[in-house]
mmCIF file of C-alpha atoms in Angstrom:
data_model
loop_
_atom_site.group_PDB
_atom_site.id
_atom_site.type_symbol
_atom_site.label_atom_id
_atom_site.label_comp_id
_atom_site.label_asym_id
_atom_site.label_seq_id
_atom_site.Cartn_x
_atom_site.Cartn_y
_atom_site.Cartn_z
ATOM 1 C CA UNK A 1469 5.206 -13.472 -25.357
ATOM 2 C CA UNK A 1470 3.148 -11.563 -23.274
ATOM 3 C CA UNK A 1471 0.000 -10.247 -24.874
ATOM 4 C CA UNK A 1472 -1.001 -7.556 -22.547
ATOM 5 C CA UNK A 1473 -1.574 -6.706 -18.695
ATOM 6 C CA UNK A 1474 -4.533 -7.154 -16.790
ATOM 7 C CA UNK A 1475 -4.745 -5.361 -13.578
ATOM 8 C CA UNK A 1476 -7.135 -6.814 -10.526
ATOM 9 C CA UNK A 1477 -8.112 -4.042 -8.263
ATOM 10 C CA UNK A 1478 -7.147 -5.920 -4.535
ATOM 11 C CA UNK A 1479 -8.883 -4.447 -1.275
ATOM 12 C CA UNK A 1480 -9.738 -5.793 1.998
ATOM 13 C CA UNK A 1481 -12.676 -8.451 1.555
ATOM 14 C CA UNK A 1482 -12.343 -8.342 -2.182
ATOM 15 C CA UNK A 1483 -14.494 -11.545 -3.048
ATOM 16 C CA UNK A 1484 -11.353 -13.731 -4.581
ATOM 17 C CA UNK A 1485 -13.291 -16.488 -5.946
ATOM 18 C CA UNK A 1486 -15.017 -14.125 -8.439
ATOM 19 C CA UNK A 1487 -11.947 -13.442 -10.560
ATOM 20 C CA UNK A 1488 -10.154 -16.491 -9.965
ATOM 21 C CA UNK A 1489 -11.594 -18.092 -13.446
ATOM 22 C CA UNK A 1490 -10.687 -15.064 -15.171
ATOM 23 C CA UNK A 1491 -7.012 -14.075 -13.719
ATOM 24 C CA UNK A 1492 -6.116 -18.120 -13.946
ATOM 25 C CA UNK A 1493 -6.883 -18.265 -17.695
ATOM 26 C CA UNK A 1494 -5.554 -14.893 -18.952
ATOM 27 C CA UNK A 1495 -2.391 -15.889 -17.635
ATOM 28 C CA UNK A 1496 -2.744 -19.416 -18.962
ATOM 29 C CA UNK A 1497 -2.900 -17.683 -22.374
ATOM 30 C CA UNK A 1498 0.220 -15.056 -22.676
ATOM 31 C CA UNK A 1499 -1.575 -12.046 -20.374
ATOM 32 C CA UNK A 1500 0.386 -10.848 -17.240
ATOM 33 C CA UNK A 1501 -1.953 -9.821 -14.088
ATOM 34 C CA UNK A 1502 -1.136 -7.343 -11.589
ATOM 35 C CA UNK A 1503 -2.204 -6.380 -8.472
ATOM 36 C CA UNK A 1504 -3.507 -2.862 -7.966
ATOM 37 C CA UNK A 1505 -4.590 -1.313 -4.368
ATOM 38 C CA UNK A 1506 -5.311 2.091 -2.910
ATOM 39 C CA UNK A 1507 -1.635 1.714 -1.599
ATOM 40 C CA UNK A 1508 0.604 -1.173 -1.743
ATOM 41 C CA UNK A 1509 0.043 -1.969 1.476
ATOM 42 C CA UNK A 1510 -0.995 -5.989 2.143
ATOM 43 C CA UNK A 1511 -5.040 -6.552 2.059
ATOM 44 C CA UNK A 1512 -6.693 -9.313 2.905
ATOM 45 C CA UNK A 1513 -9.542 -11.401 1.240
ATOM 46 C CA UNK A 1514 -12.940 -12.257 1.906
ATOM 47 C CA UNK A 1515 -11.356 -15.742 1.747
ATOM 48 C CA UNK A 1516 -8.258 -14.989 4.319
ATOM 49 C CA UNK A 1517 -5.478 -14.364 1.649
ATOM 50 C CA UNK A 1518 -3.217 -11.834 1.935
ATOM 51 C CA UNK A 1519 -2.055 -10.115 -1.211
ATOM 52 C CA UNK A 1520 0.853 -7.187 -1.158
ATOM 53 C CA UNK A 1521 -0.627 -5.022 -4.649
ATOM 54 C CA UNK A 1522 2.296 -4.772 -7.133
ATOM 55 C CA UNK A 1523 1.696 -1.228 -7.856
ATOM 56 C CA UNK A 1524 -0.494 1.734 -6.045
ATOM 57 C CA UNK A 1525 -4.177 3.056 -7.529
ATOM 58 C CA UNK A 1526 -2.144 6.369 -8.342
ATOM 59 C CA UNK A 1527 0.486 4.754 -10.633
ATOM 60 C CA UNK A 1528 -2.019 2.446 -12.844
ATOM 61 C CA UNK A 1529 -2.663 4.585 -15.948
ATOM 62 C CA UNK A 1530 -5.013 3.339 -18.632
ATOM 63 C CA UNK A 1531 -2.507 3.649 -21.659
ATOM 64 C CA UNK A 1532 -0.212 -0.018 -20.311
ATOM 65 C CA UNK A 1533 -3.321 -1.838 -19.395
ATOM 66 C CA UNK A 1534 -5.247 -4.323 -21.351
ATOM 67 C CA UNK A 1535 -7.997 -4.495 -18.816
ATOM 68 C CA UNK A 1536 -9.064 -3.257 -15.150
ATOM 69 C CA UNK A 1537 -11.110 -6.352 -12.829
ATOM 70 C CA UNK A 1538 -13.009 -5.049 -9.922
ATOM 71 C CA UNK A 1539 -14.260 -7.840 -7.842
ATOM 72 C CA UNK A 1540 -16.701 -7.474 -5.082
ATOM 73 C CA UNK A 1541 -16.142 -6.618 -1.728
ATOM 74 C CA UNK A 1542 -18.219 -5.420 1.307
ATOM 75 C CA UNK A 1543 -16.116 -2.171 1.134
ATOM 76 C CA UNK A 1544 -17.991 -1.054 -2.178
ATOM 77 C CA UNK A 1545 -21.491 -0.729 0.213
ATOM 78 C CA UNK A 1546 -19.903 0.589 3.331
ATOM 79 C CA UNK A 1547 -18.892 4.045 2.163
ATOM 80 C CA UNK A 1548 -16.751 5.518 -0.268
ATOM 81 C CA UNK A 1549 -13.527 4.331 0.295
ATOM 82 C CA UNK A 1550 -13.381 2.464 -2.622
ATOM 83 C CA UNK A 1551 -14.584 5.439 -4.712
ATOM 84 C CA UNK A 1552 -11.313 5.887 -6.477
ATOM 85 C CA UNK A 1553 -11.669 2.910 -8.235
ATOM 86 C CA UNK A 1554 -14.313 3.717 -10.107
ATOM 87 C CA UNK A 1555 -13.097 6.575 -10.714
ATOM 88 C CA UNK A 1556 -10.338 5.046 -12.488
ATOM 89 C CA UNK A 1557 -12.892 2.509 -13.825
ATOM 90 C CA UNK A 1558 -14.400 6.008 -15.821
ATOM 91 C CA UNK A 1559 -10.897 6.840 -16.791
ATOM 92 C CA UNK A 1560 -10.362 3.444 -18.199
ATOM 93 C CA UNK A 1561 -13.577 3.556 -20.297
ATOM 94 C CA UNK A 1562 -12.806 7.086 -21.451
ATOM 95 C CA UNK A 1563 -9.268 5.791 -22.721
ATOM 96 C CA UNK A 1564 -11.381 2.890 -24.602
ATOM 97 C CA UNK A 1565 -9.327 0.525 -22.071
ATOM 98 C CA UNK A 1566 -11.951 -2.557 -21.187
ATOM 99 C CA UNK A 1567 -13.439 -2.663 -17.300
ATOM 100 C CA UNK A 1568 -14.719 -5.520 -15.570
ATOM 101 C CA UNK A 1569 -16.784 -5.503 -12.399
ATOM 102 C CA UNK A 1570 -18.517 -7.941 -10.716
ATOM 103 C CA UNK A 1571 -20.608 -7.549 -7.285
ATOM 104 C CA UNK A 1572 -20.787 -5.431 -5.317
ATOM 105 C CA UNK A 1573 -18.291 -3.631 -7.851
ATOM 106 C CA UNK A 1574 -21.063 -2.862 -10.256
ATOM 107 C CA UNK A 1575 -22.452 -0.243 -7.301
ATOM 108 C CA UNK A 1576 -19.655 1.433 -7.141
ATOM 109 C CA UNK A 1577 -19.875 1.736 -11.131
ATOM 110 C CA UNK A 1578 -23.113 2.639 -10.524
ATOM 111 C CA UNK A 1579 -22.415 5.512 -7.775
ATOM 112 C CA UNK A 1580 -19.898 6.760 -10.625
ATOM 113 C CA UNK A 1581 -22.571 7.512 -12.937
ATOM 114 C CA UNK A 1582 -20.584 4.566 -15.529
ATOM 115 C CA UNK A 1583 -24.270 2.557 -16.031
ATOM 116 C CA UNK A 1584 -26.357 5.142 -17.029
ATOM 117 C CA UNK A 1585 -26.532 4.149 -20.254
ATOM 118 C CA UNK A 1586 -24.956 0.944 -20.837
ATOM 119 C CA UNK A 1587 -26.965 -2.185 -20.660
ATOM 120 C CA UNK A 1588 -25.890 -3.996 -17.628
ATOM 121 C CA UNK A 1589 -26.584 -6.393 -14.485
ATOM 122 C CA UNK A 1590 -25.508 -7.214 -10.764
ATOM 123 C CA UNK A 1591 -26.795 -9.344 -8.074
ATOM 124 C CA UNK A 1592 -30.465 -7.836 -8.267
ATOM 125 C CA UNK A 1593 -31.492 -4.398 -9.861
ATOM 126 C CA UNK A 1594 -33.329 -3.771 -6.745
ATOM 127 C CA UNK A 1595 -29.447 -3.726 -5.465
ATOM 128 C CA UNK A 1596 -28.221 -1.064 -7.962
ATOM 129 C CA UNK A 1597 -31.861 0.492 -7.260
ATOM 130 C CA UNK A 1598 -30.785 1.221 -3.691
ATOM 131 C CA UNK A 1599 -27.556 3.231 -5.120
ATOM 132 C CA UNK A 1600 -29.833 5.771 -6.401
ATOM 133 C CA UNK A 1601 -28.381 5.666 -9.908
ATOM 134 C CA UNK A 1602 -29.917 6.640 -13.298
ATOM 135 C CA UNK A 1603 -29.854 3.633 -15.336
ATOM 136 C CA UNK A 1604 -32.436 1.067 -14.555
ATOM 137 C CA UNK A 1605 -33.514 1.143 -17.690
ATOM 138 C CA UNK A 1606 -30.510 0.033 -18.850
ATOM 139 C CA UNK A 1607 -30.839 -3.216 -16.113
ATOM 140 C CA UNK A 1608 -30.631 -6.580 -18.123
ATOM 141 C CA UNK A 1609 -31.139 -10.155 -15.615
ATOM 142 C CA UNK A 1610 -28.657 -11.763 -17.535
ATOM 143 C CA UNK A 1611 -25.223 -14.133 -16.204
ATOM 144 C CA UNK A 1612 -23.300 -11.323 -17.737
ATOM 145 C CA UNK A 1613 -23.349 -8.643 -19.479
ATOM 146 C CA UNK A 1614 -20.902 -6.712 -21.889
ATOM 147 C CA UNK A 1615 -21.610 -3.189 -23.286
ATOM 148 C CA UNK A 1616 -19.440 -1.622 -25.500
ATOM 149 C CA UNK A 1617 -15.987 -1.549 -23.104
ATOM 150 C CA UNK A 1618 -17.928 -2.748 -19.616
ATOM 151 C CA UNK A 1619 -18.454 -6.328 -18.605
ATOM 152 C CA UNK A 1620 -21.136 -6.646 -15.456
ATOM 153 C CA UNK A 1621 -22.075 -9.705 -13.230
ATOM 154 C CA UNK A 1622 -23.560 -10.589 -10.535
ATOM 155 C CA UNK A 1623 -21.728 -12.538 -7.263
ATOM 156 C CA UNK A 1624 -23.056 -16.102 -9.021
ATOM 157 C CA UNK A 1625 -21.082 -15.832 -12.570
ATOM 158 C CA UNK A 1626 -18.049 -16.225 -11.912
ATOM 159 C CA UNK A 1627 -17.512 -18.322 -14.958
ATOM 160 C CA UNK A 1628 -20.081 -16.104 -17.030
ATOM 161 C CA UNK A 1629 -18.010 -13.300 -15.784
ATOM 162 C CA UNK A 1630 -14.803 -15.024 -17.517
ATOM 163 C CA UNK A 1631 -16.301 -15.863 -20.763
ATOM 164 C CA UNK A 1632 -17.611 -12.298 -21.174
ATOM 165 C CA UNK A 1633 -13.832 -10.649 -20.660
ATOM 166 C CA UNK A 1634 -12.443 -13.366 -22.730
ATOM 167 C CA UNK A 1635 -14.532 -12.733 -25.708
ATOM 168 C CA UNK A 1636 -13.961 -8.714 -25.244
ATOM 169 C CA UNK A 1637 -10.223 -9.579 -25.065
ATOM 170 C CA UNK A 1638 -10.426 -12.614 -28.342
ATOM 171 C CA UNK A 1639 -8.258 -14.947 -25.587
ATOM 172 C CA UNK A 1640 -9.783 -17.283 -27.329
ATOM 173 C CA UNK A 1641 -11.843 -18.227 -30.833
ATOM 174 C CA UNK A 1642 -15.599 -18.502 -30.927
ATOM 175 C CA UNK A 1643 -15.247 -22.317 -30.974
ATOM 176 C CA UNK A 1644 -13.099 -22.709 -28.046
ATOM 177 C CA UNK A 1645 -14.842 -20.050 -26.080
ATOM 178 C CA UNK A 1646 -17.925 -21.790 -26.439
ATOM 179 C CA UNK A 1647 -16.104 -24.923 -25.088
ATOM 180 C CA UNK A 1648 -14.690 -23.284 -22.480
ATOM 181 C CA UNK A 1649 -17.866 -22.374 -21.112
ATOM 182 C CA UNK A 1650 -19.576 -25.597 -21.221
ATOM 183 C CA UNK A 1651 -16.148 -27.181 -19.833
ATOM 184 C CA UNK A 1652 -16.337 -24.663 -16.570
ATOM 185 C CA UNK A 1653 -19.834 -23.738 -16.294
ATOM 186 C CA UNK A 1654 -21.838 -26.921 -17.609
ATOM 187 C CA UNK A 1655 -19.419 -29.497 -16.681
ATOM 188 C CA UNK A 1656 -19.503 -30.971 -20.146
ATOM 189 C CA UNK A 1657 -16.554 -33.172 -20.852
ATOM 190 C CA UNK A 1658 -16.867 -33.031 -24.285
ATOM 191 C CA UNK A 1659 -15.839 -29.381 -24.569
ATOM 192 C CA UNK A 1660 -12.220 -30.697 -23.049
ATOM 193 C CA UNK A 1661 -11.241 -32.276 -26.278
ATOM 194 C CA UNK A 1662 -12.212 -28.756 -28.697
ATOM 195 C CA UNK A 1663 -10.283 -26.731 -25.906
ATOM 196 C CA UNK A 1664 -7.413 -28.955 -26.762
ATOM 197 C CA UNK A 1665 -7.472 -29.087 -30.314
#
């Protein structure tokens, strides 16, 4: 039974090792993921995979999504082609849909106006400093941050990243999200056995 869709936004250089946590274990527990691009048109990764998006930017509407993941890429600090994904990002948020952006993503939030006044992080806040955006304020040095419907992390968190979208989703209990943290991000064996049970 499939408990919902998350969509990863796909571009050329999109970082794919900073989702990879996150898509792997959604879809380990009941959630499709699909592929969105600015066309559906193959990109490649920062990591040489090509991906051919299952849908177009222009057909993903916030209503039969569960989620939206924007992983990094150089793109989002080499102009604005990548604009229209935050734009959608704001039309996600508006719609009370969850949005998830790591990287070099969280500039492109940032461009959009969408951390203005949510707590949130990145790489470095001297990073979101350079975007010229409003909310510094609002900067927390944290793994990852989630405010209200946004998750934020920096390029490092991948697993942070995860645990953040899995609690705003309830993937999985308190207990076993605690585990599943330790298990991927501390290496603690231990946690293996409570993910199990």
């Amino acid at each position: 039974m499939i408990r919902g869709t998350a969509h990863l936004a796909v571009y050329d250089t999109f970082a794919d090792w900073e989702t990879g946590h996150t898509t792997a274990h959604l879809t380990r527990n009941g959630f499709a993921v699909r592929t969105v691009g600015l066309t559906t048109t193959p990109v490649t990764s920062m990591g040489g995979l090509t991906v051919r998006p299952d849908l177009a930017l222009t057909e993903l509407r916030p209503e039969d999504s569960a989620l939206l993941v924007l992983p990094g890429a150089t793109q989002w600090d080499a102009g604005d082609e990548l604009a229209p994904f935050a734009r959608t990002a704001r039309a996600f948020l508006d719609a009370g849909v969850p949005v998830a952006a790591i990287c070099g993503a969280t500039a492109g939030l940032a461009r959009e106006g969408l951390l203005d006044d949510r707590a949130h992080t990145s790489a470095a806040s001297f990073y979101l400093a350079a975007t010229g955006y409003a909310g510094g304020a609002h900067y927390t040095d944290a793994d990852a941050v989630t405010d209200r419907d946004l998750i934020t992390a920096g390029p490092t968190e991948p697993v942070a990243f995860a645990r953040e979208v899995f609690g705003r989703l309830g993937v999985y209990d308190e207990k076993k999200l605690d585990a599943w943290y330790r298990l991927f991000h501390d290496s603690d064996a231990s946690a293996y056995e409570v993910l199990q049970g």
